[in-house]
XYZ file of C-alpha atoms in Angstrom:
538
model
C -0.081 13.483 -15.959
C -3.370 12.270 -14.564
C -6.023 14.908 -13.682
C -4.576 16.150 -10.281
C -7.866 15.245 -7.852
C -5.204 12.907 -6.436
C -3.392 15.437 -4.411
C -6.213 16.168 -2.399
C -7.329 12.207 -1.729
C -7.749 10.674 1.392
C -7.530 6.926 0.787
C -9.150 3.950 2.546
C -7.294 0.709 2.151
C -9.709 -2.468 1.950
C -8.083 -5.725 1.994
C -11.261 -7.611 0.990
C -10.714 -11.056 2.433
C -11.428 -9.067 5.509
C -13.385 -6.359 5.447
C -17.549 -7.650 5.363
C -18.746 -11.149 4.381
C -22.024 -10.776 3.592
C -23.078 -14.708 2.114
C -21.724 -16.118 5.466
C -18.647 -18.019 3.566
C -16.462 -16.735 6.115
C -14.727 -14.491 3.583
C -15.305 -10.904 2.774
C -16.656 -10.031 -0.597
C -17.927 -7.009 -2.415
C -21.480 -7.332 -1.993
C -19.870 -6.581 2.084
C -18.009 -3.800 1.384
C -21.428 -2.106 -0.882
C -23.557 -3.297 2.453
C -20.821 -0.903 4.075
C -20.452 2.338 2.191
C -22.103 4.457 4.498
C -19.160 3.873 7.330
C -16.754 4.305 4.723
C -18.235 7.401 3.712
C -18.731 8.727 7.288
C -15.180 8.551 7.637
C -14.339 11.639 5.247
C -12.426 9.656 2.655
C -12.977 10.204 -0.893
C -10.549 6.882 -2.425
C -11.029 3.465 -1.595
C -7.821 1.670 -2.818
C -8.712 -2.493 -2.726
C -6.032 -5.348 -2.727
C -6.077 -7.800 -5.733
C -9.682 -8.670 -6.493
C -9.224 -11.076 -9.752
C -9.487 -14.453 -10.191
C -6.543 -16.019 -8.304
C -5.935 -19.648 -6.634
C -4.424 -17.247 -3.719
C -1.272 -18.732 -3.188
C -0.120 -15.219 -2.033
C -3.520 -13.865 -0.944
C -4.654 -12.650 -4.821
C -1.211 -11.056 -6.068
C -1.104 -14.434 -8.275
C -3.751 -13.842 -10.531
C -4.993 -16.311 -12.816
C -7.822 -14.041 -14.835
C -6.894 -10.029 -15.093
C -10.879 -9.504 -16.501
C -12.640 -11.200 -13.799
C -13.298 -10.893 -10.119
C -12.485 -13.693 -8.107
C -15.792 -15.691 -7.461
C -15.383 -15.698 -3.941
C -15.588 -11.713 -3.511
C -18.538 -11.568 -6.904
C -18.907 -10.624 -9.931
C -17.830 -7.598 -12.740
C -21.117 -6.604 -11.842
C -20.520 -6.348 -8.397
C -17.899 -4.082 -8.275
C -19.405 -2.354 -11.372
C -22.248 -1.652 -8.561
C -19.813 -0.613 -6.052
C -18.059 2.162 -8.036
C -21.208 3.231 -9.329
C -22.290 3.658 -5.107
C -19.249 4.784 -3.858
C -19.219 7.462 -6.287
C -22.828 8.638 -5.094
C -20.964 8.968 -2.036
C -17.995 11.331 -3.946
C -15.758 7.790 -3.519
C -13.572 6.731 -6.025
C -12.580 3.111 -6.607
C -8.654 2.418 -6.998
C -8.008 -1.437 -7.916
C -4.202 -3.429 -6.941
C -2.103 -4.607 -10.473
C -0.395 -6.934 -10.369
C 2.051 -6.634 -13.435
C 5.114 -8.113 -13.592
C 4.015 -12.101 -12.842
C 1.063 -14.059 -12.903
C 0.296 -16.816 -11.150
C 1.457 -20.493 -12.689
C -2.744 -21.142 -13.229
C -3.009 -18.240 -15.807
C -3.818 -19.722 -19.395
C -1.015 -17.835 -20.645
C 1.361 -19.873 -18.482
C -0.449 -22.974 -19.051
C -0.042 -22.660 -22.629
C 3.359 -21.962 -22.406
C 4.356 -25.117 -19.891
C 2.522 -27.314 -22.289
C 4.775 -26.431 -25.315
C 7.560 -27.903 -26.480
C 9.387 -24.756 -27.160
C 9.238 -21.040 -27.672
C 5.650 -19.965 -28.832
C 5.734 -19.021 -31.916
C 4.058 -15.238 -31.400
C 6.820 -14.845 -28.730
C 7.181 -15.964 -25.274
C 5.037 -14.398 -22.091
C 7.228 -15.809 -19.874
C 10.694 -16.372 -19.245
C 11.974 -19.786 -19.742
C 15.634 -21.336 -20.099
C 16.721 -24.638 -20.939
C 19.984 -24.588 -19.165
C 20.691 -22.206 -15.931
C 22.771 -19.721 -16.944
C 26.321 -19.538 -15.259
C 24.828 -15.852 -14.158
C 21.929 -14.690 -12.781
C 19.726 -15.647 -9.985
C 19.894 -18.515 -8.907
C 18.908 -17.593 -4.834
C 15.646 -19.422 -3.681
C 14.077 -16.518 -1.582
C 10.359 -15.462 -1.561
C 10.574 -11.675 -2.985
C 13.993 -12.373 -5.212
C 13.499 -13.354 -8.745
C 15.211 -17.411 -9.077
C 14.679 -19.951 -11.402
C 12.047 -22.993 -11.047
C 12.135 -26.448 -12.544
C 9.612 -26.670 -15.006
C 7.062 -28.938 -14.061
C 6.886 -29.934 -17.648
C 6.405 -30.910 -20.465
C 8.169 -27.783 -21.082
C 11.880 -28.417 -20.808
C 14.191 -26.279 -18.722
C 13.435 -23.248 -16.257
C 11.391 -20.359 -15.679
C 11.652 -17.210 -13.850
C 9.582 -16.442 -10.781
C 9.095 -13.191 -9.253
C 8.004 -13.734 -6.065
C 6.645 -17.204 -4.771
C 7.449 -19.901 -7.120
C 3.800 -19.950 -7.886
C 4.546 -16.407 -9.065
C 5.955 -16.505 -12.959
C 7.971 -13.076 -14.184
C 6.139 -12.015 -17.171
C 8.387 -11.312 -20.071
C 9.270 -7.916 -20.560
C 12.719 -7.797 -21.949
C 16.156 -7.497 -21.467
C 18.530 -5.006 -21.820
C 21.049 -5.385 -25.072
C 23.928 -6.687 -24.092
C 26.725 -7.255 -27.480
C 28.663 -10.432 -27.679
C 26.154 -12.269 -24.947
C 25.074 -15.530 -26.636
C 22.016 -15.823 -24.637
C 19.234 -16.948 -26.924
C 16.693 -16.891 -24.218
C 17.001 -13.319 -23.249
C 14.435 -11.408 -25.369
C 14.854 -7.730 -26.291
C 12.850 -5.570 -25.054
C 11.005 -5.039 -28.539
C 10.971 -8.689 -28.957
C 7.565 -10.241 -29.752
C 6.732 -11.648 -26.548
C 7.850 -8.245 -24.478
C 5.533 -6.555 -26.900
C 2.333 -9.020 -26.630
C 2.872 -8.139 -22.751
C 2.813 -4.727 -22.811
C -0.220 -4.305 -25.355
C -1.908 -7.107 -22.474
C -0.762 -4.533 -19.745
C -2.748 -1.421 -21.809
C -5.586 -3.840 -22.226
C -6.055 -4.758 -18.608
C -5.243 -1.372 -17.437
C -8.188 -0.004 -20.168
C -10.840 -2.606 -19.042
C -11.162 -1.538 -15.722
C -10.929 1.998 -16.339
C -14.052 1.624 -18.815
C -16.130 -0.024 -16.065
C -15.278 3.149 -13.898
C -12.392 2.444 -11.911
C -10.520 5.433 -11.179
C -6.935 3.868 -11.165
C -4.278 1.405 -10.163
C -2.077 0.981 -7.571
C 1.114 -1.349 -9.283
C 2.006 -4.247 -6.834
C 6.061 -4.457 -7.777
C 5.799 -1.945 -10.207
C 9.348 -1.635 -10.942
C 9.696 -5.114 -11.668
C 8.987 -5.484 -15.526
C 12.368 -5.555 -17.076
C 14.263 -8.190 -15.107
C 18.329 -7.346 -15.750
C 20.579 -8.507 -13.542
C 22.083 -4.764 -13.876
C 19.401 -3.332 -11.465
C 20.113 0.277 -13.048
C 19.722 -0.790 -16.383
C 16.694 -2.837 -15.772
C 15.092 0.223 -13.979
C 15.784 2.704 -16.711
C 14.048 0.154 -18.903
C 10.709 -0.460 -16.669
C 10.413 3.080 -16.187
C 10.225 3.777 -20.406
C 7.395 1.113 -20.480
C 5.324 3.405 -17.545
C 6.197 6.399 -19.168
C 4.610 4.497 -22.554
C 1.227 3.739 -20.816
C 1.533 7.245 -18.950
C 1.496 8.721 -22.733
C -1.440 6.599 -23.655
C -2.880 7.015 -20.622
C -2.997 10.649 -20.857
C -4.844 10.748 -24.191
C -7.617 7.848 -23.436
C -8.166 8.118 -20.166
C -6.775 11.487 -18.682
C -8.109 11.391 -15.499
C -6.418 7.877 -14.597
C -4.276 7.521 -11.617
C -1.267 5.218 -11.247
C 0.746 5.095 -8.072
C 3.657 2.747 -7.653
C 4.465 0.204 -4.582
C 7.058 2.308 -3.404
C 8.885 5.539 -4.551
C 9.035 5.900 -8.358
C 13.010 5.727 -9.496
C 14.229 9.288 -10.789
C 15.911 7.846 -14.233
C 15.865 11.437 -16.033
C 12.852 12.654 -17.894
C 9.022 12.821 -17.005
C 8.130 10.964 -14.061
C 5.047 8.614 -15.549
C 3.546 7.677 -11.954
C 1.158 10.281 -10.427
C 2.753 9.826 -6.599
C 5.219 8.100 -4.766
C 4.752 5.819 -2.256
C 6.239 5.261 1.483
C 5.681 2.270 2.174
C 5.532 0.499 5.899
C 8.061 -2.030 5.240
C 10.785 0.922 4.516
C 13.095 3.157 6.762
C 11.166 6.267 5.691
C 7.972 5.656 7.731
C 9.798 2.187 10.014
C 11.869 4.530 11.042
C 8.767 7.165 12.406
C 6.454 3.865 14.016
C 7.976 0.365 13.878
C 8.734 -0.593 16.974
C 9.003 -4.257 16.401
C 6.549 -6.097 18.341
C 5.051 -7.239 14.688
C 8.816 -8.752 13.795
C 11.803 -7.322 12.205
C 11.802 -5.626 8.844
C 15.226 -7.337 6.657
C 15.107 -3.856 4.719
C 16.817 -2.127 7.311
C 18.363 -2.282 10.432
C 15.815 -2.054 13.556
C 15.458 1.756 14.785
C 13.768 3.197 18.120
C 10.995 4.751 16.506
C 9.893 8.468 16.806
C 6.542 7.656 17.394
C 6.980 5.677 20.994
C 6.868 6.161 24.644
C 10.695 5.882 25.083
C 10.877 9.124 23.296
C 14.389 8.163 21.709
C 13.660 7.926 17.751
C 14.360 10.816 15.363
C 12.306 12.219 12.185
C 15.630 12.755 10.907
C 15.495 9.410 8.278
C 11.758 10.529 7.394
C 12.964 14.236 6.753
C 15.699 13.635 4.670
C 13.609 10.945 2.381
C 10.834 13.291 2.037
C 12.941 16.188 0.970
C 14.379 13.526 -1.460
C 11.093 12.753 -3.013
C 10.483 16.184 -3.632
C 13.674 17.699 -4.530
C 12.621 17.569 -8.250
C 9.219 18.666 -7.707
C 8.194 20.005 -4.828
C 4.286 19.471 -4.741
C 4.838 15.655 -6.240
C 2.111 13.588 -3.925
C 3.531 11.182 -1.287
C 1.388 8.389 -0.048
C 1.804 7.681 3.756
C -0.104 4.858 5.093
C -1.341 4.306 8.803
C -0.565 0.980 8.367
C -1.174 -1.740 5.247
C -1.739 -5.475 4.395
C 2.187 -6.029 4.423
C 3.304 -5.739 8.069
C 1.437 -4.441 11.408
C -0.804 -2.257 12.317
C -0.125 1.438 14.129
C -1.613 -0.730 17.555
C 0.677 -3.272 17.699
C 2.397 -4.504 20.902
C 2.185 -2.061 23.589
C 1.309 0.726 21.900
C -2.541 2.124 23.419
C -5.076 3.811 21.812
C -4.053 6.679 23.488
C -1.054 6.750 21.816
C -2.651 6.658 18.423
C -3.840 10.118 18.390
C -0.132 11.670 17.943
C 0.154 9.286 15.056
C -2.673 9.792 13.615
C -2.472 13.510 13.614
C 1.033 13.260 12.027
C -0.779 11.629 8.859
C -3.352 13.122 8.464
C -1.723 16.795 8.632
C 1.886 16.473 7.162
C 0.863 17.482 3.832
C 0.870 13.904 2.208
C -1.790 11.969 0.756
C -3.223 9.853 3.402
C -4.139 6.265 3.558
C -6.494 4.777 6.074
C -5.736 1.165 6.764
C -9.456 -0.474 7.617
C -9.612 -0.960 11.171
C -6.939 1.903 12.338
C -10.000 4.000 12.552
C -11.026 2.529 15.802
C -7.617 1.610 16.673
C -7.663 -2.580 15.977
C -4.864 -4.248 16.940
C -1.853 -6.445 15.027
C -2.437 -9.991 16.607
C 0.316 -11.937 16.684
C 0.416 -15.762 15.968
C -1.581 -15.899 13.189
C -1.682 -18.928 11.223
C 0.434 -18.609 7.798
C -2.823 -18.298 5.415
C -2.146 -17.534 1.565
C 1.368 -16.737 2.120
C 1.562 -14.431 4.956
C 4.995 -15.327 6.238
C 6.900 -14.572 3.400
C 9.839 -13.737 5.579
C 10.906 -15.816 8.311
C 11.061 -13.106 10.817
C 7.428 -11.328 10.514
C 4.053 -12.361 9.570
C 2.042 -9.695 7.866
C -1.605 -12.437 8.889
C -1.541 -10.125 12.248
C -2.831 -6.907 10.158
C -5.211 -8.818 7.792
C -7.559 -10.316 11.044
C -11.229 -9.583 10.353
C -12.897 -5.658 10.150
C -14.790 -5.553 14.047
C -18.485 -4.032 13.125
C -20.062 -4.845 16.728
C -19.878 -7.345 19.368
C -22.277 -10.112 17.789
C -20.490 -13.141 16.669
C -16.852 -13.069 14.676
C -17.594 -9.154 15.812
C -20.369 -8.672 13.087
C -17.689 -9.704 10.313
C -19.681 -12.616 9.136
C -22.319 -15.422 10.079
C -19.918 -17.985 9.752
C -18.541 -21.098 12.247
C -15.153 -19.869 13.676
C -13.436 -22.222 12.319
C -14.316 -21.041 9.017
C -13.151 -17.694 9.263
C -10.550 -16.134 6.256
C -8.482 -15.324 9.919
C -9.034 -15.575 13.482
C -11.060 -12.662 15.413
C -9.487 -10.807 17.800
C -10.308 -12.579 21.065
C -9.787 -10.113 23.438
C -13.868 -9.133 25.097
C -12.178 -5.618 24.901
C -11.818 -5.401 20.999
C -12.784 -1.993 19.903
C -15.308 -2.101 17.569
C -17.226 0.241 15.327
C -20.599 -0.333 17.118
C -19.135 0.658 20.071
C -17.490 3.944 19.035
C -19.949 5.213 16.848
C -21.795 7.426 19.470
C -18.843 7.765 21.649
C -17.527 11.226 21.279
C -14.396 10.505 22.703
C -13.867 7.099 20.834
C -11.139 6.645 18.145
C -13.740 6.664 15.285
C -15.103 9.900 15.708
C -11.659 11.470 16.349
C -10.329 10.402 13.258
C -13.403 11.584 11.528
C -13.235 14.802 12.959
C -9.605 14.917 11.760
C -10.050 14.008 8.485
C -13.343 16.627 8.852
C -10.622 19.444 9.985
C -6.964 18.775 8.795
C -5.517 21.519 6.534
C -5.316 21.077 2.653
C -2.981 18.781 1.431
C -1.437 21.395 -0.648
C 1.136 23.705 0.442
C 4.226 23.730 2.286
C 5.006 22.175 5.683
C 7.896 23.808 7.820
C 9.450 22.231 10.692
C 10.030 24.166 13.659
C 10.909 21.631 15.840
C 11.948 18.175 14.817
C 12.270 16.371 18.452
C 10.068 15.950 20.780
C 7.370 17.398 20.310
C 7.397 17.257 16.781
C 6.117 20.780 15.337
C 5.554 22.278 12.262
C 3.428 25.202 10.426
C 1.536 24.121 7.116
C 0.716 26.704 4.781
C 1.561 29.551 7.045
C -2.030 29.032 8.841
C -1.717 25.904 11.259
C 0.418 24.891 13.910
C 0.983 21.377 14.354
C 2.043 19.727 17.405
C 2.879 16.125 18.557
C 4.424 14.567 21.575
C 4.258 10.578 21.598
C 6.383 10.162 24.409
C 5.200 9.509 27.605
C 7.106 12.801 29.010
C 6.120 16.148 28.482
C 7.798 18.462 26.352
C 8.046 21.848 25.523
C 8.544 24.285 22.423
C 8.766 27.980 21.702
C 5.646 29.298 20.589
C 5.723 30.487 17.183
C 3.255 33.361 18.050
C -0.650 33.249 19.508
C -2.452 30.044 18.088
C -6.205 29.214 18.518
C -6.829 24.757 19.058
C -9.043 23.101 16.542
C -8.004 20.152 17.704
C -5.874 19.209 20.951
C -5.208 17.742 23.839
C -2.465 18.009 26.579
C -1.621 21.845 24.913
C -0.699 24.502 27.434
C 0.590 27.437 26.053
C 2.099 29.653 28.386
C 4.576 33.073 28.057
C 5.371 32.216 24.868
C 6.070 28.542 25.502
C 4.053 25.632 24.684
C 3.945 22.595 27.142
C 2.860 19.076 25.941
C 1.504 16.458 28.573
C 2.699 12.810 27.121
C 0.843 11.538 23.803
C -0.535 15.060 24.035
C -1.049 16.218 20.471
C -2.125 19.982 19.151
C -3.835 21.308 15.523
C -3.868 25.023 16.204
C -5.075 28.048 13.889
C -1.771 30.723 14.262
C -2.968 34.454 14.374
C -2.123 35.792 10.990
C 0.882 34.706 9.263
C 3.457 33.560 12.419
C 5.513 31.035 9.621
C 8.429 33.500 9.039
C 11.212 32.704 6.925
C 12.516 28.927 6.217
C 12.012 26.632 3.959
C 8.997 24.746 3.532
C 8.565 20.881 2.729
């Protein structure tokens, strides 16, 4: 596997239509985000992971991409983010990059070439095309579920998308099936399967030349497209596990972390984490309180982390001990929040409330990802407009997380120099937008308490053990530190594991062996030698 500085990261998700727009386009770009490394750095992270960056006509806001080798105009140049690993990593910053890898979008040459041919290319197909639908398959017209599309010619027949229909499934194979008379289902060594995954290697190996530090895999699971999800999986996994082993000799130090949780198929693992992603039970089930929408995924939970105080870790528990039954100090990726759904603020949830939350992910013992703007507690707006493919599901719009970074309280709130109207997304219009300007010397402010958290928050490493798994929430990580959270609006109270010094807290009375905790009071406390005892440890 990868050289393992990843279990210690602290990430810093950018989602650079947003972030800084420094040529007054109204968008954000890269030379922004270079103009803002010192607030990234002040924060205490040490990974900035970006959203698609390439050339793209941004049907779905860059995960179509037209040109794997070249940043899209609009945020620079190869140069520019050349420059901007080269400064973040003055700063001890690596640079992670989104791949997309299992579709492009329909205005990639490859696919170009392809729709202008009268039949199979001759060096093997990139795509996946059919003449006639087949009586099985997919055949469902839903963003996020593979369905054929009309060609739009000349090319006869149909081709596979994997998301949008702007969105066409690369070719990576199919599983052999005897006896299936299916011309246009190429084996997984097939020419075409193979020109992909040498294209994959090469992409992958460009970027990592120029410095980048690694990938995160947008539908990384998606490569072999079977209609027999198992077998399909088993196959996708083999190609990772490929690029893993030729990862591992050329670049050794490379990181590769999945959209979601890598499937356990038997053998080596090839990704160097899993991922819990917002849009799943595992962490919808610990903040989601619907106010952004409802998830399809799952059926709608009271979450943990609310003022009702009626969810339960229980669903996060048991998913985490999942994820690590096979090795227990494989990295898990939690997320504040990300470009896909809300934000931690969203609805009636306070700043105040934050603090629990934030705690809770920046101590578990995960690898934690900052969503930009969670550090001063911006808020999910709702009613965005649908721009590049926001709603992809009737019943949520993920615009509401991707509004514009707040820097101060000049116009568009220091994002950019632009007219309103020409803004990637609207700013938030409340006067009472928090904003970075406006926290920076605060003491109290969300900013600097997340920095000192980041600044004090044990080592990822180690074990966590829960000893108490309602409200408050409390566990002891690595024997040393106590953590406690309450995000209810009542107090609650736990048995003191033994005498326990605050780094951090608020609302903590500990009393005759008892510890109190006021509403959204939260507590990291130093324990007086070794007060874990015996249980088992996450």
């Amino acid at each position: 596997m990868a050289g393992d500085w990843f279990a210690d990261a602290v990430m810093y998700e950018i989602y650079p239509q947003s972030f800084a727009d420094s040529n007054g386009d109204g968008v954000g770009d890269l030379r922004g985000v270079i103009d803002r490394l010192d607030h990234i750095a002040s924060l205490g992270v040490n990974v900035i992971w970006f959203n698609p960056c390439f050339a793209s006509p941004f049907v779905d806001a860059g995960y179509d991409v037209s040109d794997y080798l070249a940043i899209a105009p609009r945020y620079g140049s190869n140069d520019d983010m050349v420059e901007l690993v080269e400064k973040a990593g003055a700063r001890g910053i690596r640079v992670m990059l989104d791949l997309v890898a299992g579709h492009t979008s329909i205005e990639h040459p490859w696919f170009q070439q392809e729709l202008a041919a009268d039949g199979p290319s001759p060096a093997g197909d990139r795509y996946i095309w059919c003449e006639e639908l087949p009586e099985g398959g997919w055949t469902r017209d839903t963003p996020g579920v593979p369905a054929w599309v009309a060609s739009p010619g000349p090319r006869r027949g149909y081709y596979l998308k994997n998301f949008y229909d702007e969105q066409p499934a690369l070719n990576f194979g199919w599983v052999a099936r005897p006896g299936r008379d299916e011309p246009w289902r190429d084996a997984i060594d097939a020419p075409g399967p193979l020109r992909n995954r040498q294209a994959l290697i090469d992409i992958i190996g460009f970027w990592l030349a120029k410095g980048v530090a690694g990938f995160r895999v947008d539908m990384a699971f998606s490569l072999v497209k079977d209609e027999l999800w198992d077998d399909g999986i088993r196959a996708t996994v083999q190609i990772w596990r490929e690029i893993r082993d030729w990862l591992d000799v050329a670049y050794p130090e490379a990181v590769l972390i999945p959209e979601g949780s890598e499937p356990r198929t038997g053998g080596a693992l090839a990704f160097d984490a899993d991922f819990f992603l917002v849009i799943k039970d595992a962490h919808a089930s610990l903040f989601d309180n619907h106010a952004a929408g409802i998830l399809p995924f799952q059926p709608p939970r009271e979450p943990f982390f609310d003022e009702a105080g009626k969810g339960s870790t229980r669903p996060f528990l048991e998913a985490w001990d999942a994820a690590r039954a096979a090795d227990p100090a494989r990295p898990i990726v939690l997320a504040t929040a990300d470009h896909d759904y809300d934000r931690l603020r969203v609805g009636s949830r306070t700043e105040e409330q934050l603090r629990a939350a934030l705690m809770f992910l920046f101590t578990w013992g995960n690898v934690p990802s900052l969503y930009y703007g969670d550090e001063i507690g911006m808020r999910y707006l709702p009613d965005m407009p649908d721009v590049e493919g926001a709603i992809c599901n009737p019943l949520y719009n993920r615009a509401g997380c991707r509004t514009p970074m707040q820097w101060d309280d000049g116009p568009n709130a220091g994002f950019s120099t632009a007219e309103p109207e020409k803004l990637y997304l609207p700013i938030d219009p409340d006067p009472r937008r928090p904003t970075v300007a406006a926290q920076e010397n605060d003491p109290d402010s969300t900013l600097n308490f997340v920095r000192e958290l980041i600044r004090v928050r044990p080592p990822t490493r180690g074990t966590t053990q829960v000893i108490n798994e309602a409200y408050p929430l409390a566990y002891i990580r690595n024997g040393s530190y106590l953590v406690i959270l309450n995000p209810r609006r009542e107090p609650a109270t736990v048995s003191a594991p033994g005498p326990a010094t605050p780094i951090l807290a608020s609302g903590i009375d500990q009393a005759g062996g008892t510890i109190t905790v006021a509403g959204f009071g939260y507590g990291l406390l130093r324990l007086a030698g070794d007060a874990a005892g015996p249980g088992s440890g996450r």
